[in-house]
Coordinates of N, CA, C and O in Angstrom, one line a residue:
M17 N 0.8 -1.1 0.0 CA 0.0 0.0 0.0 C 0.9 1.3 0.0 O 1.9 1.3 0.7
Y18 N 0.4 2.2 -0.6 CA 1.2 3.5 -0.8 C 0.6 4.4 0.1 O -0.6 4.7 0.2
S19 N 1.5 5.2 0.9 CA 1.0 6.4 1.6 C 1.0 7.5 0.7 O 1.6 7.4 -0.5
R20 N 0.4 8.6 1.0 CA 0.4 9.6 0.1 C 1.8 10.2 -0.4 O 2.1 10.5 -1.5
S21 N 2.8 10.2 0.5 CA 4.0 10.6 0.3 C 4.8 9.6 -0.6 O 5.5 10.1 -1.5
E22 N 4.7 8.5 -0.3 CA 5.2 7.3 -1.2 C 4.7 7.4 -2.6 O 5.3 7.2 -3.6
A23 N 3.4 7.6 -2.7 CA 2.8 7.7 -4.1 C 3.2 8.9 -5.0 O 3.6 8.8 -6.0
K24 N 3.4 10.2 -4.2 CA 3.8 11.3 -4.9 C 5.4 11.2 -5.3 O 5.6 11.5 -6.3
Q25 N 6.0 10.5 -4.4 CA 7.5 10.2 -4.7 C 7.5 9.3 -5.9 O 8.5 9.5 -6.8
F26 N 6.8 8.2 -6.0 CA 6.9 7.3 -7.1 C 6.4 8.0 -8.4 O 7.1 7.8 -9.3
I27 N 5.4 8.8 -8.3 CA 5.0 9.4 -9.6 C 6.0 10.6 -10.0 O 6.4 10.7 -11.2
A28 N 6.6 11.3 -9.0 CA 7.6 12.2 -9.3 C 9.0 11.5 -10.1 O 9.3 12.0 -11.0
D29 N 9.1 10.4 -9.5 CA 10.3 9.7 -9.9 C 10.0 9.0 -11.3 O 11.0 9.0 -12.2
T30 N 9.0 8.6 -11.7 CA 8.7 7.7 -12.8 C 7.9 8.7 -14.0 O 8.0 8.2 -15.2
C31 N 7.2 9.6 -13.6 CA 6.5 10.5 -14.5 C 6.8 11.9 -14.6 O 6.8 12.5 -15.7
G32 N 7.4 12.5 -13.4 CA 7.4 13.9 -13.3 C 6.7 14.4 -12.3 O 5.7 13.9 -11.7
E33 N 6.7 15.9 -12.1 CA 6.0 16.3 -11.0 C 4.8 17.2 -11.3 O 3.9 17.7 -10.5
G34 N 4.4 17.0 -12.6 CA 3.2 17.7 -13.2 C 1.9 17.1 -12.6 O 0.9 17.8 -12.4
W35 N 2.0 15.7 -12.5 CA 0.8 15.0 -11.9 C 0.6 15.0 -10.3 O -0.3 14.5 -9.8
L36 N 1.6 15.6 -9.6 CA 1.4 15.6 -8.1 C 0.2 16.1 -7.6 O -0.4 15.6 -6.5
P37 N -0.3 17.3 -8.1 CA -1.8 17.7 -7.6 C -2.8 16.7 -7.7 O -3.7 16.5 -7.0
L38 N -2.7 15.8 -8.8 CA -3.7 14.7 -9.0 C -3.6 13.6 -7.9 O -4.6 13.2 -7.6
V39 N -2.4 13.4 -7.6 CA -2.2 12.5 -6.5 C -2.7 13.0 -5.2 O -3.5 12.3 -4.5
D40 N -2.6 14.3 -4.9 CA -3.1 14.8 -3.7 C -4.7 14.8 -3.8 O -5.3 14.4 -2.8
K41 N -5.2 15.0 -5.1 CA -6.7 15.0 -5.2 C -7.3 13.5 -5.0 O -8.3 13.4 -4.3
I42 N -6.3 12.6 -5.5 CA -6.8 11.2 -5.1 C -7.0 10.9 -3.6 O -8.1 10.4 -3.1
Y43 N -5.9 11.3 -2.8 CA -5.9 11.0 -1.4 C -6.9 11.9 -0.7 O -7.5 11.5 0.3
D44 N -7.1 13.1 -1.2 CA -8.3 13.8 -0.7 C -9.7 13.3 -0.8 O -10.5 13.6 0.1
N45 N -9.8 12.5 -1.7 CA -11.1 12.0 -2.0 C -11.3 10.4 -1.8 O -12.2 9.8 -2.2
L46 N -10.2 9.9 -1.1 CA -10.2 8.4 -1.0 C -11.2 8.0 0.2 O -11.4 8.7 1.3
P47 N -12.1 7.2 -0.3 CA -13.3 6.9 0.8 C -12.6 6.2 2.1 O -11.3 5.5 2.0
P48 N -13.4 6.3 3.0 CA -12.9 5.7 4.5 C -12.6 4.3 4.1 O -13.3 3.4 3.3
N49 N -11.7 3.6 4.7 CA -11.3 2.1 4.7 C -10.6 1.7 3.2 O -10.6 0.5 3.0
F50 N -10.4 2.7 2.2 CA -9.8 2.5 1.1 C -8.3 2.9 1.2 O -8.0 3.8 1.7
E51 N -7.5 2.1 0.6 CA -6.0 2.3 0.3 C -5.6 2.2 -1.1 O -6.2 1.5 -1.8
V52 N -4.6 3.1 -1.4 CA -3.9 3.0 -2.9 C -3.0 1.8 -2.7 O -2.0 2.0 -2.1
C53 N -3.2 0.8 -3.7 CA -2.1 -0.2 -3.6 C -1.4 -0.1 -5.0 O -0.1 -0.6 -4.9
E54 N -1.7 0.6 -5.9 CA -1.0 0.9 -7.1 C -1.2 2.2 -7.6 O -2.5 2.5 -7.7
I55 N -0.3 2.8 -8.1 CA -0.5 4.2 -8.8 C 0.6 4.3 -9.9 O 1.8 4.1 -9.5
F56 N 0.3 4.5 -11.1 CA 1.3 4.6 -12.2 C 0.7 5.2 -13.4 O -0.5 5.5 -13.5
Q57 N 1.5 5.3 -14.4 CA 1.1 5.7 -15.8 C 0.8 4.6 -16.7 O 1.7 3.7 -16.7
K58 N -0.2 4.6 -17.4 CA -0.6 3.7 -18.4 C -1.3 4.4 -19.5 O -2.2 5.2 -19.4
Y59 N -0.7 4.1 -20.8 CA -1.2 4.6 -22.1 C -1.3 6.2 -21.9 O -2.3 7.0 -22.4
G60 N -0.4 6.9 -21.2 CA -0.3 8.3 -21.2 C -1.2 9.0 -19.9 O -1.4 10.2 -20.1
A61 N -1.8 8.2 -19.2 CA -2.7 8.7 -18.2 C -2.3 8.0 -16.9 O -1.8 6.9 -16.6
L62 N -2.9 8.7 -15.7 CA -2.7 8.3 -14.4 C -3.6 7.2 -14.0 O -4.8 7.5 -14.2
E63 N -3.1 6.0 -13.7 CA -4.0 4.9 -13.2 C -3.9 4.7 -11.7 O -2.7 4.8 -11.1
V64 N -4.9 4.3 -11.0 CA -4.8 3.9 -9.6 C -5.6 2.6 -9.3 O -6.7 2.3 -10.0
C65 N -5.3 1.8 -8.5 CA -5.7 0.7 -8.1 C -5.8 0.7 -6.7 O -4.9 1.0 -5.9
T66 N -7.0 0.3 -5.9 CA -7.3 0.5 -4.6 C -7.6 -0.8 -4.0 O -8.0 -1.9 -4.7
E67 N -7.6 -0.9 -2.6 CA -7.9 -2.0 -1.8 C -9.0 -1.3 -0.8 O -8.6 -0.5 -0.2
P68 N -10.3 -1.7 -0.8 CA -11.0 -2.7 -1.7 C -11.0 -2.1 -3.1 O -10.8 -0.9 -3.4
Y69 N -11.3 -3.0 -4.1 CA -11.4 -2.6 -5.5 C -12.3 -1.5 -5.5 O -13.5 -1.3 -5.1
Q70 N -11.8 -0.5 -6.4 CA -12.4 1.0 -6.4 C -13.9 0.8 -7.1 O -14.7 1.6 -6.8
Y71 N -14.1 -0.2 -7.9 CA -15.4 -0.4 -8.5 C -16.4 -0.8 -7.5 O -17.6 -1.0 -7.8
D72 N -16.0 -1.1 -6.1 CA -17.0 -1.3 -5.2 C -17.7 0.0 -4.7 O -18.7 -0.3 -4.0
N73 N -17.2 1.0 -5.0 CA -17.7 2.2 -4.8 C -18.0 3.1 -6.1 O -17.0 3.7 -6.6
E74 N -19.2 3.2 -6.6 CA -19.4 3.7 -7.8 C -19.0 5.2 -8.0 O -18.5 5.5 -9.0
E75 N -19.2 5.9 -6.8 CA -19.0 7.3 -7.0 C -17.3 7.6 -7.0 O -16.8 8.4 -7.9
F76 N -16.7 6.8 -6.3 CA -15.3 6.8 -6.3 C -14.7 6.2 -7.6 O -13.8 6.8 -8.2
A77 N -15.2 5.2 -8.2 CA -14.8 4.8 -9.5 C -15.0 5.8 -10.7 O -14.2 5.9 -11.4
Q78 N -16.1 6.5 -10.5 CA -16.4 7.7 -11.4 C -15.3 8.8 -11.3 O -14.8 9.1 -12.3
F79 N -15.1 9.1 -10.0 CA -14.0 10.0 -9.7 C -12.7 9.7 -10.5 O -12.0 10.4 -11.0
L80 N -12.2 8.4 -10.1 CA -11.0 7.8 -10.8 C -11.0 7.9 -12.2 O -10.1 8.2 -12.9
S81 N -12.2 7.6 -12.8 CA -12.2 7.5 -14.3 C -12.1 8.9 -14.9 O -11.6 9.3 -15.9
D82 N -12.7 9.9 -14.2 CA -12.6 11.4 -14.6 C -11.2 11.8 -14.5 O -10.6 12.6 -15.2
L83 N -10.5 11.4 -13.3 CA -9.2 11.8 -13.1 C -8.4 11.2 -14.0 O -7.2 11.9 -14.5
N84 N -8.5 9.9 -14.6 CA -7.7 9.3 -15.5 C -7.8 10.2 -16.8 O -6.8 10.5 -17.3
Y85 N -9.0 10.6 -17.2 CA -9.1 11.4 -18.3 C -8.5 12.8 -18.3 O -7.6 13.2 -19.0
E86 N -8.5 13.4 -17.1 CA -8.0 14.7 -16.7 C -6.5 14.6 -16.9 O -5.8 15.5 -17.5
S87 N -5.9 13.5 -16.4 CA -4.4 13.4 -16.3 C -3.8 13.4 -17.8 O -2.8 13.9 -18.1
G88 N -4.6 13.1 -18.8 CA -4.2 13.0 -20.2 C -4.1 14.3 -20.8 O -3.8 14.5 -21.9
T89 N -4.7 15.4 -20.0 CA -4.9 16.7 -20.6 C -3.8 17.7 -19.9 O -3.8 18.9 -20.1
I90 N -3.1 17.0 -18.9 CA -2.1 17.8 -18.2 C -0.8 17.2 -18.4 O -0.4 16.0 -18.3
C91 N 0.3 18.1 -18.5 CA 1.7 17.7 -18.8 C 2.2 17.0 -17.5 O 2.2 17.5 -16.5
Q92 N 2.4 15.8 -17.6 CA 3.1 14.9 -16.4 C 4.3 15.6 -15.9 O 4.7 15.4 -14.7
T93 N 5.1 16.3 -16.7 CA 6.4 16.9 -16.5 C 6.2 18.3 -15.6 O 6.8 18.5 -14.5
C94 N 5.4 19.2 -16.1 CA 5.3 20.4 -15.4 C 3.8 20.9 -14.9 O 3.8 21.8 -14.2
G95 N 2.9 20.1 -15.4 CA 1.5 20.5 -14.9 C 0.7 21.4 -15.9 O -0.5 21.7 -15.4
E96 N 1.3 21.9 -16.7 CA 0.6 22.8 -17.8 C -0.3 22.0 -18.6 O -0.3 20.8 -18.7
I97 N -1.2 22.6 -19.4 CA -2.2 22.1 -20.3 C -1.2 21.1 -21.3 O -0.4 21.7 -21.9
G98 N -1.7 19.9 -21.5 CA -0.9 19.1 -22.3 C -1.8 18.1 -23.2 O -3.1 18.3 -23.1
A99 N -1.2 17.2 -23.8 CA -2.1 16.2 -24.5 C -1.3 14.9 -24.4 O -0.2 15.0 -24.3
I100 N -1.9 13.8 -24.9 CA -1.2 12.5 -24.9 C -0.5 12.4 -26.3 O -1.1 12.7 -27.4
H101 N 0.7 12.0 -26.5 CA 1.6 12.0 -27.5 C 2.3 10.6 -27.3 O 2.4 10.0 -26.3
I102 N 2.8 10.0 -28.5 CA 3.7 9.0 -28.5 C 5.1 9.4 -28.8 O 5.4 10.0 -29.8
V103 N 5.9 9.2 -27.8 CA 7.2 9.6 -27.9 C 8.2 8.3 -27.7 O 8.2 7.6 -26.6
D104 N 9.0 7.8 -28.7 CA 9.8 6.7 -28.7 C 9.2 5.5 -28.2 O 9.6 4.6 -27.5
G105 N 8.0 5.4 -28.8 CA 7.1 4.1 -28.5 C 6.3 4.3 -27.3 O 5.5 3.4 -26.9
W106 N 6.3 5.2 -26.5 CA 5.7 5.4 -25.2 C 4.5 6.4 -25.3 O 4.8 7.7 -25.7
M107 N 3.4 6.2 -24.7 CA 2.3 7.4 -24.8 C 2.6 8.1 -23.5 O 2.8 7.7 -22.2
T108 N 2.8 9.5 -23.6 CA 3.0 10.4 -22.5 C 2.0 11.5 -22.7 O 1.8 12.2 -23.8
A109 N 1.8 12.3 -21.5 CA 0.9 13.3 -21.4 C 2.0 14.6 -21.4 O 2.7 14.7 -20.3
L110 N 2.1 15.4 -22.4 CA 3.0 16.4 -22.3 C 2.5 17.7 -22.9 O 1.7 17.6 -23.8
C111 N 3.0 18.9 -22.4 CA 2.7 20.1 -23.2 C 3.4 20.2 -24.3 O 4.5 19.5 -24.6
L112 N 3.4 21.2 -25.2 CA 4.2 21.4 -26.3 C 5.5 21.6 -26.2 O 6.5 20.9 -26.7
P113 N 6.0 22.3 -25.2 CA 7.6 22.5 -25.0 C 8.2 21.2 -24.6 O 9.3 20.9 -25.0
H114 N 7.6 20.4 -23.7 CA 8.0 19.3 -23.2 C 8.0 18.1 -24.2 O 8.9 17.4 -24.3
F115 N 7.0 18.3 -25.1 CA 6.9 17.3 -26.2 C 8.1 17.5 -27.2 O 9.0 16.6 -27.6
I116 N 8.3 18.8 -27.4 CA 9.5 19.2 -28.3 C 10.9 18.8 -27.8 O 11.7 18.1 -28.5
K117 N 10.9 18.9 -26.4 CA 12.2 18.6 -25.7 C 12.4 17.1 -25.9 O 13.4 16.7 -26.0
E118 N 11.4 16.3 -25.6 CA 11.4 14.8 -25.8 C 11.9 14.3 -27.2 O 12.6 13.4 -27.3
C119 N 11.2 15.0 -28.1 CA 11.5 14.6 -29.5 C 12.9 14.9 -29.8 O 13.6 14.2 -30.6
R120 N 13.6 16.0 -29.3 CA 14.9 16.2 -29.6 C 15.8 15.3 -28.8 O 17.1 15.0 -29.2
R121 N 15.4 14.7 -27.6 CA 16.2 13.8 -26.9 C 16.3 12.4 -27.6 O 17.4 11.8 -27.5
I122 N 15.3 11.9 -28.4 CA 15.5 10.6 -28.9 C 16.2 10.5 -30.3 O 16.2 11.6 -31.1
P123 N 16.9 9.4 -30.5 CA 17.7 9.4 -31.6 C 16.9 9.4 -33.1 O 17.6 9.9 -34.0
D124 N 15.8 8.8 -33.1 CA 15.0 8.8 -34.4 C 13.7 9.5 -34.1 O 12.7 8.8 -33.5
P125 N 13.5 10.7 -34.5 CA 12.1 11.3 -34.3 C 11.0 10.8 -35.0 O 9.9 11.2 -34.9
T126 N 11.2 9.8 -35.9 CA 10.0 9.2 -36.6 C 9.3 8.3 -35.5 O 8.1 7.8 -35.9
Y127 N 9.8 8.0 -34.3 CA 9.0 7.4 -33.3 C 8.3 8.4 -32.3 O 7.8 8.0 -31.4
A128 N 8.2 9.6 -32.9 CA 7.5 10.6 -32.1 C 6.2 10.9 -32.8 O 6.3 11.2 -34.0
H129 N 5.1 10.9 -32.3 CA 3.9 11.1 -33.1 C 3.0 12.2 -32.2 O 2.9 12.1 -31.1
L130 N 2.6 13.2 -33.0 CA 1.6 14.0 -32.4 C 0.3 13.5 -32.5 O -0.4 13.3 -33.7
I131 N -0.4 13.2 -31.6 CA -1.7 12.6 -31.6 C -2.8 13.9 -31.6 O -3.6 13.9 -32.2
N132 N -2.4 14.9 -31.0 CA -3.1 16.2 -31.0 C -2.8 17.1 -32.2 O -1.7 17.7 -32.3
Q133 N -3.5 17.0 -33.4 CA -3.3 17.9 -34.4 C -3.2 19.4 -34.2 O -2.5 20.1 -35.1
E134 N -4.0 19.9 -33.4 CA -3.9 21.3 -32.9 C -2.5 21.6 -32.6 O -2.1 22.7 -33.0
M135 N -1.9 20.7 -31.8 CA -0.6 21.1 -31.4 C 0.4 21.1 -32.7 O 1.4 21.9 -32.8
A136 N 0.1 20.1 -33.5 CA 1.0 20.2 -34.9 C 0.8 21.4 -35.6 O 1.8 22.0 -36.1
A137 N -0.5 21.9 -35.7 CA -0.7 23.3 -36.4 C -0.1 24.3 -35.8 O 0.6 25.2 -36.4
T138 N -0.1 24.3 -34.5 CA 0.7 25.4 -33.6 C 2.2 25.4 -33.9 O 2.7 26.4 -34.2
M139 N 2.7 24.2 -33.8 CA 4.2 24.1 -34.0 C 4.5 24.6 -35.6 O 5.4 25.3 -35.8
K140 N 3.6 24.2 -36.5 CA 4.0 24.7 -37.8 C 3.7 26.1 -38.0 O 4.6 26.8 -38.8
S141 N 2.7 26.6 -37.4 CA 2.6 28.1 -37.5 C 3.6 29.0 -36.8 O 3.8 30.3 -37.3
Q142 N 4.3 28.4 -35.9 CA 5.3 29.1 -35.2 C 6.8 28.8 -35.9 O 7.9 29.2 -35.3
G143 N 6.6 28.2 -36.9 CA 7.7 27.8 -37.6 C 8.7 26.8 -37.0 O 9.9 26.5 -37.4
L144 N 8.2 26.0 -36.1 CA 8.9 25.0 -35.3 C 8.8 23.6 -36.3 O 7.7 23.4 -36.9
P145 N 9.8 22.7 -36.3 CA 9.6 21.6 -37.0 C 8.7 20.6 -36.3 O 8.7 20.4 -35.0
V146 N 7.9 19.9 -37.0 CA 7.1 18.9 -36.5 C 7.8 17.5 -36.8 O 7.9 17.3 -37.9
P147 N 8.2 16.9 -35.6 CA 9.0 15.6 -35.9 C 8.3 14.7 -36.7 O 8.7 14.0 -37.6
Y148 N 6.9 14.6 -36.3 CA 6.3 13.5 -37.2 C 4.8 13.7 -36.7 O 4.5 13.8 -35.5
D149 N 3.9 13.6 -37.6 CA 2.4 13.8 -37.2 C 1.7 12.8 -38.1 O 2.2 12.2 -39.1
K150 N 0.3 12.6 -37.8 CA -0.4 11.7 -38.6 C -0.5 11.9 -40.1 O -0.6 11.0 -40.9
D151 N -0.3 13.2 -40.5 CA -0.2 13.5 -42.0 C 1.1 13.3 -42.5 O 1.3 13.7 -43.8
G152 N 2.1 12.9 -41.7 CA 3.4 12.7 -42.3 C 4.2 13.9 -42.4 O 5.2 13.8 -43.0
A153 N 3.8 14.9 -41.9 CA 4.5 16.2 -42.0 C 6.0 16.3 -41.1 O 6.0 15.6 -40.3

């Protein structure tokens, strides 16, 4: 089982500090007698497993589902508005500056995909190179 501080440290170490407010939100809304047994990133979003099973409490299950969706719109690195992208084969929630930084870090940018076409258009309009997007630009 993870304490709040352990969960925050794990997420900071594995994903970045951008989602730490979401971890606090989870613990602030944790029903009585529930404990977090797993917290991690999966498919670019924050996932949580609890004991007892979170779906035993419909309201909390809906809260976690909403939080999972919300995490995909927040940069996991800095907490600014972001979107889910594929970088080097991994789905990650990143803002535009952190997405660009990650694309420059990997050896072959053809493995970076912009899922959010609005960000691709923003990059193009600012004269920034788009490493790869669905249109092949």
